[in-house]
Tab-separated table of N, CA and C in Angstrom:
chain	number	residue	atom	x	y	z
A	1282	UNK	N	-40.704	4.052	59.213
A	1282	UNK	CA	-39.699	3.153	59.746
A	1282	UNK	C	-39.127	3.747	61.030
A	1283	UNK	N	-38.852	2.863	61.970
A	1283	UNK	CA	-38.210	3.244	63.219
A	1283	UNK	C	-36.788	2.697	63.187
A	1284	UNK	N	-35.824	3.528	63.540
A	1284	UNK	CA	-34.427	3.105	63.601
A	1284	UNK	C	-33.953	3.293	65.036
A	1285	UNK	N	-33.537	2.198	65.652
A	1285	UNK	CA	-32.978	2.248	66.999
A	1285	UNK	C	-31.465	2.185	66.886
A	1286	UNK	N	-30.775	3.124	67.506
A	1286	UNK	CA	-29.311	3.155	67.489
A	1286	UNK	C	-28.835	3.071	68.932
A	1287	UNK	N	-28.136	1.980	69.229
A	1287	UNK	CA	-27.658	1.735	70.587
A	1287	UNK	C	-26.136	1.685	70.593
A	1288	UNK	N	-25.583	1.543	71.772
A	1288	UNK	CA	-24.138	1.454	71.939
A	1288	UNK	C	-23.746	2.184	73.204
A	1289	UNK	N	-22.553	1.913	73.676
A	1289	UNK	CA	-22.125	2.575	74.908
A	1289	UNK	C	-21.667	4.005	74.601
A	1290	UNK	N	-21.311	4.703	75.623
A	1290	UNK	CA	-20.879	6.090	75.505
A	1290	UNK	C	-19.707	6.226	74.531
A	1291	UNK	N	-19.707	7.318	73.782
A	1291	UNK	CA	-18.610	7.691	72.882
A	1291	UNK	C	-18.483	6.813	71.634
A	1292	UNK	N	-19.528	6.076	71.253
A	1292	UNK	CA	-19.418	5.240	70.049
A	1292	UNK	C	-19.934	5.937	68.795
A	1293	UNK	N	-20.609	7.068	68.933
A	1293	UNK	CA	-21.071	7.799	67.761
A	1293	UNK	C	-22.540	7.604	67.432
A	1294	UNK	N	-23.346	7.298	68.422
A	1294	UNK	CA	-24.784	7.102	68.198
A	1294	UNK	C	-25.438	8.377	67.665
A	1295	UNK	N	-25.163	9.488	68.313
A	1295	UNK	CA	-25.770	10.753	67.903
A	1295	UNK	C	-25.263	11.168	66.529
A	1296	UNK	N	-23.999	10.922	66.248
A	1296	UNK	CA	-23.443	11.232	64.931
A	1296	UNK	C	-24.163	10.443	63.842
A	1297	UNK	N	-24.390	9.147	64.065
A	1297	UNK	CA	-25.114	8.341	63.082
A	1297	UNK	C	-26.553	8.833	62.939
A	1298	UNK	N	-27.200	9.158	64.042
A	1298	UNK	CA	-28.567	9.677	63.979
A	1298	UNK	C	-28.615	10.966	63.160
A	1299	UNK	N	-27.643	11.838	63.354
A	1299	UNK	CA	-27.582	13.091	62.600
A	1299	UNK	C	-27.374	12.825	61.110
A	1300	UNK	N	-26.496	11.874	60.782
A	1300	UNK	CA	-26.280	11.507	59.369
A	1300	UNK	C	-27.574	11.011	58.732
A	1301	UNK	N	-28.307	10.171	59.463
A	1301	UNK	CA	-29.564	9.630	58.933
A	1301	UNK	C	-30.618	10.721	58.804
A	1302	UNK	N	-30.635	11.659	59.736
A	1302	UNK	CA	-31.533	12.810	59.636
A	1302	UNK	C	-31.256	13.575	58.348
A	1303	UNK	N	-29.986	13.852	58.095
A	1303	UNK	CA	-29.618	14.616	56.907
A	1303	UNK	C	-29.892	13.840	55.621
A	1304	UNK	N	-29.645	12.539	55.629
A	1304	UNK	CA	-29.805	11.721	54.422
A	1304	UNK	C	-31.265	11.386	54.121
A	1305	UNK	N	-32.021	10.991	55.156
A	1305	UNK	CA	-33.387	10.512	54.950
A	1305	UNK	C	-34.462	11.460	55.465
A	1306	UNK	N	-34.047	12.509	56.159
A	1306	UNK	CA	-34.978	13.481	56.745
A	1306	UNK	C	-35.854	12.862	57.831
A	1307	UNK	N	-35.362	11.805	58.494
A	1307	UNK	CA	-36.066	11.202	59.625
A	1307	UNK	C	-35.678	11.974	60.889
A	1308	UNK	N	-36.643	12.415	61.675
A	1308	UNK	CA	-36.291	13.071	62.934
A	1308	UNK	C	-35.714	12.056	63.918
A	1309	UNK	N	-34.950	12.564	64.883
A	1309	UNK	CA	-34.463	11.631	65.893
A	1309	UNK	C	-34.712	12.140	67.297
A	1310	UNK	N	-34.850	11.162	68.185
A	1310	UNK	CA	-35.045	11.410	69.600
A	1310	UNK	C	-33.814	10.918	70.330
A	1311	UNK	N	-33.191	11.810	71.068
A	1311	UNK	CA	-32.064	11.436	71.912
A	1311	UNK	C	-32.612	10.942	73.245
A	1312	UNK	N	-32.307	9.695	73.585
A	1312	UNK	CA	-32.769	9.145	74.858
A	1312	UNK	C	-32.175	9.938	76.018
A	1313	UNK	N	-30.969	10.474	75.838
A	1313	UNK	CA	-30.370	11.311	76.885
A	1313	UNK	C	-31.217	12.555	77.146
A	1314	UNK	N	-31.794	13.141	76.101
A	1314	UNK	CA	-32.644	14.317	76.292
A	1314	UNK	C	-33.899	13.945	77.077
A	1315	UNK	N	-34.498	12.808	76.722
A	1315	UNK	CA	-35.671	12.337	77.460
A	1315	UNK	C	-35.302	12.085	78.924
A	1316	UNK	N	-34.183	11.405	79.139
A	1316	UNK	CA	-33.713	11.106	80.499
A	1316	UNK	C	-33.561	12.392	81.306
A	1317	UNK	N	-32.859	13.367	80.749
A	1317	UNK	CA	-32.602	14.600	81.490
A	1317	UNK	C	-33.893	15.395	81.716
A	1318	UNK	N	-34.802	15.366	80.755
A	1318	UNK	CA	-36.083	16.049	80.941
A	1318	UNK	C	-36.872	15.464	82.098
A	1319	UNK	N	-36.905	14.147	82.175
A	1319	UNK	CA	-37.627	13.482	83.260
A	1319	UNK	C	-36.946	13.711	84.607
A	1320	UNK	N	-35.616	13.696	84.611
A	1320	UNK	CA	-34.878	13.923	85.860
A	1320	UNK	C	-35.043	15.368	86.323
A	1321	UNK	N	-34.818	16.319	85.428
A	1321	UNK	CA	-34.874	17.739	85.806
A	1321	UNK	C	-36.281	18.193	86.188
A	1322	UNK	N	-37.295	17.546	85.616
A	1322	UNK	CA	-38.672	17.937	85.937
A	1322	UNK	C	-39.178	17.281	87.217
A	1323	UNK	N	-38.341	16.448	87.824
A	1323	UNK	CA	-38.728	15.812	89.074
A	1323	UNK	C	-39.654	14.618	88.899
A	1324	UNK	N	-39.754	14.093	87.700
A	1324	UNK	CA	-40.630	12.949	87.439
A	1324	UNK	C	-40.052	11.632	87.941
A	1325	UNK	N	-38.780	11.645	88.334
A	1325	UNK	CA	-38.117	10.444	88.832
A	1325	UNK	C	-37.078	10.830	89.874
A	1326	UNK	N	-36.790	9.908	90.744
A	1326	UNK	CA	-35.726	10.114	91.718
A	1326	UNK	C	-34.376	9.674	91.188
A	1327	UNK	N	-34.368	9.138	89.963
A	1327	UNK	CA	-33.103	8.733	89.351
A	1327	UNK	C	-32.272	9.966	89.028
A	1328	UNK	N	-30.975	9.761	88.854
A	1328	UNK	CA	-30.059	10.847	88.512
A	1328	UNK	C	-29.240	10.421	87.297
A	1329	UNK	N	-28.510	11.356	86.679
A	1329	UNK	CA	-27.643	10.968	85.560
A	1329	UNK	C	-26.596	9.929	85.967
A	1330	UNK	N	-26.288	9.856	87.259
A	1330	UNK	CA	-25.294	8.899	87.738
A	1330	UNK	C	-25.899	7.552	88.130
A	1331	UNK	N	-27.216	7.411	88.029
A	1331	UNK	CA	-27.859	6.136	88.367
A	1331	UNK	C	-27.343	5.032	87.457
A	1332	UNK	N	-27.418	3.808	87.930
A	1332	UNK	CA	-26.958	2.662	87.146
A	1332	UNK	C	-27.745	2.564	85.844
A	1333	UNK	N	-27.042	2.189	84.766
A	1333	UNK	CA	-27.678	2.066	83.454
A	1333	UNK	C	-28.891	1.145	83.485
A	1334	UNK	N	-28.818	0.060	84.257
A	1334	UNK	CA	-29.931	-0.890	84.324
A	1334	UNK	C	-31.187	-0.221	84.884
A	1335	UNK	N	-31.015	0.617	85.913
A	1335	UNK	CA	-32.156	1.321	86.502
A	1335	UNK	C	-32.737	2.331	85.517
A	1336	UNK	N	-31.850	3.051	84.828
A	1336	UNK	CA	-32.314	4.026	83.837
A	1336	UNK	C	-33.026	3.328	82.685
A	1337	UNK	N	-32.492	2.200	82.239
A	1337	UNK	CA	-33.133	1.444	81.159
A	1337	UNK	C	-34.516	0.972	81.600
A	1338	UNK	N	-34.608	0.413	82.799
A	1338	UNK	CA	-35.897	-0.071	83.304
A	1338	UNK	C	-36.922	1.054	83.392
A	1339	UNK	N	-36.468	2.256	83.701
A	1339	UNK	CA	-37.371	3.401	83.817
A	1339	UNK	C	-37.741	3.976	82.446
A	1340	UNK	N	-36.749	4.114	81.571
A	1340	UNK	CA	-36.967	4.790	80.290
A	1340	UNK	C	-37.587	3.899	79.221
A	1341	UNK	N	-37.265	2.613	79.217
A	1341	UNK	CA	-37.708	1.759	78.114
A	1341	UNK	C	-39.228	1.707	77.951
A	1342	UNK	N	-40.029	1.584	79.008
A	1342	UNK	CA	-41.479	1.569	78.787
A	1342	UNK	C	-41.987	2.833	78.081
A	1343	UNK	N	-41.412	3.972	78.397
A	1343	UNK	CA	-41.798	5.223	77.734
A	1343	UNK	C	-41.361	5.188	76.272
A	1344	UNK	N	-40.112	4.807	76.034
A	1344	UNK	CA	-39.606	4.730	74.659
A	1344	UNK	C	-40.402	3.729	73.831
A	1345	UNK	N	-40.698	2.582	74.425
A	1345	UNK	CA	-41.462	1.539	73.728
A	1345	UNK	C	-42.794	2.095	73.227
A	1346	UNK	N	-43.477	2.847	74.064
A	1346	UNK	CA	-44.785	3.379	73.673
A	1346	UNK	C	-44.659	4.513	72.656
A	1347	UNK	N	-43.592	5.293	72.731
A	1347	UNK	CA	-43.332	6.304	71.693
A	1347	UNK	C	-43.121	5.601	70.355
A	1348	UNK	N	-42.345	4.530	70.360
A	1348	UNK	CA	-42.067	3.767	69.137
A	1348	UNK	C	-43.358	3.185	68.580
A	1349	UNK	N	-44.176	2.579	69.424
A	1349	UNK	CA	-45.449	2.006	68.966
A	1349	UNK	C	-46.332	3.083	68.342
A	1350	UNK	N	-46.398	4.235	68.990
A	1350	UNK	CA	-47.225	5.325	68.477
A	1350	UNK	C	-46.734	5.783	67.110
A	1351	UNK	N	-45.421	5.896	66.942
A	1351	UNK	CA	-44.867	6.302	65.645
A	1351	UNK	C	-45.190	5.265	64.572
A	1352	UNK	N	-45.069	3.980	64.899
A	1352	UNK	CA	-45.399	2.922	63.929
A	1352	UNK	C	-46.879	3.003	63.563
A	1353	UNK	N	-47.736	3.114	64.557
A	1353	UNK	CA	-49.184	3.174	64.319
A	1353	UNK	C	-49.566	4.365	63.449
A	1354	UNK	N	-48.817	5.448	63.558
A	1354	UNK	CA	-49.095	6.649	62.768
A	1354	UNK	C	-48.312	6.698	61.466
A	1355	UNK	N	-47.627	5.585	61.160
A	1355	UNK	CA	-46.870	5.500	59.910
A	1355	UNK	C	-45.809	6.592	59.813
A	1356	UNK	N	-45.156	6.889	60.928
A	1356	UNK	CA	-44.150	7.940	60.974
A	1356	UNK	C	-42.754	7.341	61.074
A	1357	UNK	N	-41.797	8.060	60.547
A	1357	UNK	CA	-40.393	7.666	60.654
A	1357	UNK	C	-39.796	8.320	61.892
A	1358	UNK	N	-38.938	7.574	62.583
A	1358	UNK	CA	-38.311	8.109	63.785
A	1358	UNK	C	-37.039	7.334	64.078
A	1359	UNK	N	-35.995	8.074	64.432
A	1359	UNK	CA	-34.744	7.475	64.897
A	1359	UNK	C	-34.694	7.695	66.406
A	1360	UNK	N	-34.402	6.641	67.143
A	1360	UNK	CA	-34.247	6.732	68.596
A	1360	UNK	C	-32.823	6.304	68.905
A	1361	UNK	N	-32.034	7.210	69.496
A	1361	UNK	CA	-30.638	6.866	69.775
A	1361	UNK	C	-30.322	7.051	71.241
A	1362	UNK	N	-29.605	6.055	71.786
A	1362	UNK	CA	-29.205	6.170	73.170
A	1362	UNK	C	-28.715	4.872	73.770
A	1363	UNK	N	-28.220	4.988	74.977
A	1363	UNK	CA	-27.643	3.844	75.701
A	1363	UNK	C	-28.693	2.968	76.356
A	1364	UNK	N	-29.910	3.425	76.484
A	1364	UNK	CA	-30.889	2.755	77.337
A	1364	UNK	C	-31.924	1.950	76.553
A	1365	UNK	N	-31.495	1.344	75.467
A	1365	UNK	CA	-32.348	0.449	74.686
A	1365	UNK	C	-31.924	-0.972	75.048
A	1366	UNK	N	-32.810	-1.765	75.627
A	1366	UNK	CA	-32.391	-3.103	76.065
A	1366	UNK	C	-32.112	-4.032	74.880
A	1367	UNK	N	-31.217	-4.982	75.094
A	1367	UNK	CA	-30.906	-5.946	74.040
A	1367	UNK	C	-32.087	-6.871	73.775
A	1368	UNK	N	-33.009	-6.930	74.698
A	1368	UNK	CA	-34.230	-7.727	74.538
A	1368	UNK	C	-35.370	-6.886	73.960
A	1369	UNK	N	-35.052	-5.813	73.281
A	1369	UNK	CA	-36.047	-4.867	72.783
A	1369	UNK	C	-37.135	-5.544	71.959
A	1370	UNK	N	-36.780	-6.577	71.199
A	1370	UNK	CA	-37.762	-7.255	70.335
A	1370	UNK	C	-38.941	-7.819	71.131
A	1371	UNK	N	-38.671	-8.245	72.367
A	1371	UNK	CA	-39.721	-8.838	73.198
A	1371	UNK	C	-40.853	-7.861	73.506
A	1372	UNK	N	-40.630	-6.587	73.282
A	1372	UNK	CA	-41.623	-5.554	73.589
A	1372	UNK	C	-42.618	-5.317	72.465
A	1373	UNK	N	-42.422	-5.989	71.325
A	1373	UNK	CA	-43.240	-5.694	70.153
A	1373	UNK	C	-43.781	-6.963	69.501
A	1374	UNK	N	-44.956	-6.838	68.895
A	1374	UNK	CA	-45.501	-7.928	68.090
A	1374	UNK	C	-44.823	-7.915	66.722
A	1375	UNK	N	-45.062	-8.959	65.952
A	1375	UNK	CA	-44.488	-9.062	64.600
A	1375	UNK	C	-44.857	-7.858	63.746
A	1376	UNK	N	-46.078	-7.384	63.882
A	1376	UNK	CA	-46.523	-6.240	63.073
A	1376	UNK	C	-45.653	-5.011	63.323
A	1377	UNK	N	-45.320	-4.756	64.570
A	1377	UNK	CA	-44.443	-3.627	64.892
A	1377	UNK	C	-43.020	-3.899	64.415
A	1378	UNK	N	-42.548	-5.116	64.638
A	1378	UNK	CA	-41.156	-5.454	64.293
A	1378	UNK	C	-40.855	-5.241	62.816
A	1379	UNK	N	-41.855	-5.384	61.968
A	1379	UNK	CA	-41.657	-5.168	60.524
A	1379	UNK	C	-41.190	-3.745	60.229
A	1380	UNK	N	-41.504	-2.829	61.121
A	1380	UNK	CA	-41.196	-1.408	60.894
A	1380	UNK	C	-39.999	-0.910	61.688
A	1381	UNK	N	-39.297	-1.810	62.378
A	1381	UNK	CA	-38.212	-1.381	63.270
A	1381	UNK	C	-36.885	-1.986	62.837
A	1382	UNK	N	-35.851	-1.137	62.771
A	1382	UNK	CA	-34.469	-1.585	62.529
A	1382	UNK	C	-33.651	-1.211	63.760
A	1383	UNK	N	-32.714	-2.076	64.108
A	1383	UNK	CA	-31.881	-1.861	65.290
A	1383	UNK	C	-30.420	-1.993	64.896
A	1384	UNK	N	-29.599	-1.064	65.394
A	1384	UNK	CA	-28.156	-1.117	65.168
A	1384	UNK	C	-27.452	-0.741	66.465
A	1385	UNK	N	-26.486	-1.544	66.848
A	1385	UNK	CA	-25.666	-1.243	68.019
A	1385	UNK	C	-24.246	-0.980	67.525
A	1386	UNK	N	-23.704	0.176	67.834
A	1386	UNK	CA	-22.346	0.520	67.417
A	1386	UNK	C	-21.375	-0.022	68.460
A	1387	UNK	N	-20.400	-0.798	67.993
A	1387	UNK	CA	-19.432	-1.426	68.891
A	1387	UNK	C	-18.025	-1.183	68.364
A	1388	UNK	N	-17.154	-0.724	69.240
A	1388	UNK	CA	-15.744	-0.523	68.899
A	1388	UNK	C	-14.929	-1.697	69.424
A	1389	UNK	N	-13.987	-2.170	68.616
A	1389	UNK	CA	-13.124	-3.271	69.043
A	1389	UNK	C	-12.051	-2.753	69.998
A	1390	UNK	N	-11.462	-3.676	70.750
A	1390	UNK	CA	-10.351	-3.315	71.638
A	1390	UNK	C	-9.232	-2.659	70.844
A	1391	UNK	N	-8.938	-3.224	69.690
A	1391	UNK	CA	-7.866	-2.707	68.842
A	1391	UNK	C	-8.150	-1.264	68.422
A	1392	UNK	N	-9.391	-1.000	68.014
A	1392	UNK	CA	-9.751	0.354	67.608
A	1392	UNK	C	-9.610	1.321	68.794
A	1393	UNK	N	-10.094	0.912	69.944
A	1393	UNK	CA	-10.023	1.772	71.135
A	1393	UNK	C	-8.569	2.053	71.500
A	1394	UNK	N	-7.730	1.019	71.475
A	1394	UNK	CA	-6.307	1.209	71.796
A	1394	UNK	C	-5.636	2.166	70.822
A	1395	UNK	N	-5.940	2.022	69.554
A	1395	UNK	CA	-5.285	2.810	68.509
A	1395	UNK	C	-5.850	4.225	68.394
A	1396	UNK	N	-7.132	4.398	68.701
A	1396	UNK	CA	-7.809	5.667	68.414
A	1396	UNK	C	-8.425	6.336	69.642
A	1397	UNK	N	-7.942	6.014	70.828
A	1397	UNK	CA	-8.581	6.559	72.029
A	1397	UNK	C	-8.612	8.090	72.022
A	1398	UNK	N	-7.530	8.733	71.621
A	1398	UNK	CA	-7.518	10.203	71.595
A	1398	UNK	C	-8.524	10.752	70.583
A	1399	UNK	N	-8.687	10.066	69.448
A	1399	UNK	CA	-9.700	10.484	68.467
A	1399	UNK	C	-11.108	10.330	69.039
A	1400	UNK	N	-11.336	9.230	69.744
A	1400	UNK	CA	-12.649	8.992	70.351
A	1400	UNK	C	-13.000	10.160	71.270
A	1401	UNK	N	-12.059	10.574	72.090
A	1401	UNK	CA	-12.305	11.702	72.996
A	1401	UNK	C	-12.439	13.017	72.219
A	1402	UNK	N	-11.614	13.173	71.183
A	1402	UNK	CA	-11.628	14.412	70.393
A	1402	UNK	C	-12.980	14.620	69.709
A	1403	UNK	N	-13.574	13.538	69.200
A	1403	UNK	CA	-14.830	13.650	68.461
A	1403	UNK	C	-16.063	13.470	69.340
A	1404	UNK	N	-15.879	13.408	70.638
A	1404	UNK	CA	-17.016	13.237	71.552
A	1404	UNK	C	-18.018	14.380	71.428
A	1405	UNK	N	-17.547	15.542	71.015
A	1405	UNK	CA	-18.415	16.711	70.876
A	1405	UNK	C	-18.789	17.006	69.431
A	1406	UNK	N	-18.713	16.010	68.565
A	1406	UNK	CA	-18.975	16.236	67.140
A	1406	UNK	C	-20.380	16.772	66.893
A	1407	UNK	N	-21.363	16.328	67.652
A	1407	UNK	CA	-22.747	16.746	67.445
A	1407	UNK	C	-23.303	17.504	68.641
A	1408	UNK	N	-22.963	17.073	69.832
A	1408	UNK	CA	-23.526	17.698	71.026
A	1408	UNK	C	-22.412	18.139	71.963
A	1409	UNK	N	-22.681	19.190	72.722
A	1409	UNK	CA	-21.702	19.664	73.699
A	1409	UNK	C	-21.755	18.742	74.905
A	1410	UNK	N	-20.656	18.087	75.173
A	1410	UNK	CA	-20.591	17.175	76.323
A	1410	UNK	C	-19.904	17.872	77.479
A	1411	UNK	N	-20.255	17.396	78.663
A	1411	UNK	CA	-19.524	17.865	79.830
A	1411	UNK	C	-18.157	17.197	79.825
A	1412	UNK	N	-17.313	17.634	80.681
A	1412	UNK	CA	-15.959	17.101	80.819
A	1412	UNK	C	-16.025	15.579	80.948
A	1413	UNK	N	-15.139	14.873	80.227
A	1413	UNK	CA	-15.217	13.405	80.209
A	1413	UNK	C	-13.893	12.725	80.561
A	1414	UNK	N	-13.180	13.297	81.513
A	1414	UNK	CA	-11.911	12.680	81.911
A	1414	UNK	C	-12.133	11.329	82.589
A	1415	UNK	N	-13.350	11.048	82.994
A	1415	UNK	CA	-13.690	9.784	83.647
A	1415	UNK	C	-13.605	8.596	82.694
A	1416	UNK	N	-13.682	8.858	81.387
A	1416	UNK	CA	-13.697	7.742	80.435
A	1416	UNK	C	-12.275	7.255	80.191
A	1417	UNK	N	-12.099	5.947	80.216
A	1417	UNK	CA	-10.777	5.352	80.014
A	1417	UNK	C	-10.864	4.292	78.923
A	1418	UNK	N	-9.730	3.966	78.310
A	1418	UNK	CA	-9.751	2.882	77.321
A	1418	UNK	C	-10.280	1.580	77.925
A	1419	UNK	N	-9.909	1.294	79.152
A	1419	UNK	CA	-10.345	0.054	79.801
A	1419	UNK	C	-11.862	0.019	79.947
A	1420	UNK	N	-12.442	1.149	80.341
A	1420	UNK	CA	-13.888	1.224	80.500
A	1420	UNK	C	-14.583	1.011	79.155
A	1421	UNK	N	-14.083	1.687	78.124
A	1421	UNK	CA	-14.677	1.529	76.797
A	1421	UNK	C	-14.564	0.098	76.299
A	1422	UNK	N	-13.418	-0.519	76.519
A	1422	UNK	CA	-13.234	-1.908	76.074
A	1422	UNK	C	-14.182	-2.843	76.814
A	1423	UNK	N	-14.329	-2.626	78.103
A	1423	UNK	CA	-15.232	-3.475	78.889
A	1423	UNK	C	-16.681	-3.331	78.413
A	1424	UNK	N	-17.142	-2.086	78.256
A	1424	UNK	CA	-18.530	-1.848	77.853
A	1424	UNK	C	-18.797	-2.331	76.431
A	1425	UNK	N	-17.876	-2.043	75.507
A	1425	UNK	CA	-18.062	-2.495	74.128
A	1425	UNK	C	-18.022	-4.019	74.039
A	1426	UNK	N	-17.129	-4.645	74.801
A	1426	UNK	CA	-17.050	-6.105	74.820
A	1426	UNK	C	-18.334	-6.732	75.345
A	1427	UNK	N	-18.869	-6.142	76.406
A	1427	UNK	CA	-20.137	-6.625	76.969
A	1427	UNK	C	-21.264	-6.473	75.947
A	1428	UNK	N	-21.306	-5.326	75.271
A	1428	UNK	CA	-22.346	-5.101	74.266
A	1428	UNK	C	-22.239	-6.092	73.111
A	1429	UNK	N	-21.014	-6.407	72.699
A	1429	UNK	CA	-20.830	-7.383	71.620
A	1429	UNK	C	-21.375	-8.750	72.045
A	1430	UNK	N	-21.061	-9.165	73.255
A	1430	UNK	CA	-21.578	-10.449	73.761
A	1430	UNK	C	-23.101	-10.453	73.790
A	1431	UNK	N	-23.696	-9.361	74.251
A	1431	UNK	CA	-25.153	-9.286	74.338
A	1431	UNK	C	-25.803	-9.221	72.958
A	1432	UNK	N	-25.176	-8.526	72.018
A	1432	UNK	CA	-25.698	-8.508	70.647
A	1432	UNK	C	-25.713	-9.919	70.071
A	1433	UNK	N	-24.654	-10.650	70.301
A	1433	UNK	CA	-24.587	-12.028	69.803
A	1433	UNK	C	-25.614	-12.911	70.505
A	1434	UNK	N	-25.746	-12.746	71.810
A	1434	UNK	CA	-26.695	-13.559	72.580
A	1434	UNK	C	-28.127	-13.333	72.117
A	1435	UNK	N	-28.497	-12.074	71.865
A	1435	UNK	CA	-29.874	-11.732	71.518
A	1435	UNK	C	-30.075	-11.501	70.020
A	1436	UNK	N	-29.078	-11.853	69.222
A	1436	UNK	CA	-29.161	-11.741	67.761
A	1436	UNK	C	-29.515	-10.318	67.317
A	1437	UNK	N	-28.824	-9.352	67.895
A	1437	UNK	CA	-29.024	-7.944	67.545
A	1437	UNK	C	-27.999	-7.539	66.487
A	1438	UNK	N	-28.427	-6.747	65.544
A	1438	UNK	CA	-27.526	-6.247	64.512
A	1438	UNK	C	-26.537	-5.268	65.133
A	1439	UNK	N	-25.258	-5.445	64.805
A	1439	UNK	CA	-24.258	-4.511	65.322
A	1439	UNK	C	-23.344	-4.042	64.199
A	1440	UNK	N	-22.825	-2.836	64.379
A	1440	UNK	CA	-21.899	-2.210	63.447
A	1440	UNK	C	-20.549	-2.182	64.144
A	1441	UNK	N	-19.613	-2.981	63.660
A	1441	UNK	CA	-18.322	-3.135	64.323
A	1441	UNK	C	-17.314	-2.137	63.768
A	1442	UNK	N	-16.771	-1.314	64.645
A	1442	UNK	CA	-15.748	-0.338	64.283
A	1442	UNK	C	-14.409	-0.960	64.646
A	1443	UNK	N	-13.580	-1.228	63.611
A	1443	UNK	CA	-12.319	-1.920	63.865
A	1443	UNK	C	-11.117	-1.077	63.448
A	1444	UNK	N	-10.817	-1.003	62.180
A	1444	UNK	CA	-9.619	-0.276	61.733
A	1444	UNK	C	-9.849	1.221	61.579
A	1445	UNK	N	-10.944	1.574	60.922
A	1445	UNK	CA	-11.287	2.986	60.737
A	1445	UNK	C	-12.729	3.197	61.179
A	1446	UNK	N	-13.042	4.424	61.553
A	1446	UNK	CA	-14.412	4.717	61.970
A	1446	UNK	C	-15.228	5.005	60.725
A	1447	UNK	N	-15.982	4.015	60.311
A	1447	UNK	CA	-16.845	4.170	59.145
A	1447	UNK	C	-18.183	3.527	59.491
A	1448	UNK	N	-19.068	4.324	60.059
A	1448	UNK	CA	-20.363	3.828	60.502
A	1448	UNK	C	-21.442	4.487	59.663
A	1449	UNK	N	-22.166	3.669	58.930
A	1449	UNK	CA	-23.263	4.166	58.113
A	1449	UNK	C	-24.226	3.024	57.873
A	1450	UNK	N	-25.471	3.342	57.677
A	1450	UNK	CA	-26.463	2.333	57.334
A	1450	UNK	C	-27.305	2.857	56.186
A	1451	UNK	N	-27.818	1.928	55.413
A	1451	UNK	CA	-28.729	2.256	54.325
A	1451	UNK	C	-30.100	1.746	54.710
A	1452	UNK	N	-31.076	2.611	54.664
A	1452	UNK	CA	-32.436	2.233	55.026
A	1452	UNK	C	-33.232	1.964	53.759
A	1453	UNK	N	-33.800	0.786	53.681
A	1453	UNK	CA	-34.615	0.428	52.509
A	1453	UNK	C	-36.059	0.264	52.897
């Protein structure tokens, strides 16, 4: 089974991937690691500051083929990151789709307003992040709101964080 975990920055994608690794023993691929490997090795002129749309357009074909290869080899894999397009289903035939689950983590405006300091505090729960003073409640609300609209438009499964942060999935 392939599990895709999407969402904007600071929503807990890596934390959920780590939980699933521990629970199901599925390895995970951080799209950020792939991005930085390609950037640092000079394989692209893109930078970490490039627009998300450009990074998605560059990374998705590589991720898509990694996912197909894992399905073809009957392997389990979690792929987590910001650069999974909401139209991801269009990249696969029905046979592949049977083996893929998608979850987008979305925080409500209310949750962001009430828990912004917690969101920043837990940003390093799994990985060491660089300084993140650039992130604001307004930015998070805008990005999460946009993701919610796109999930609804493209019928993508989303995990809504509202009153408390309780994000978990059961894989069957």
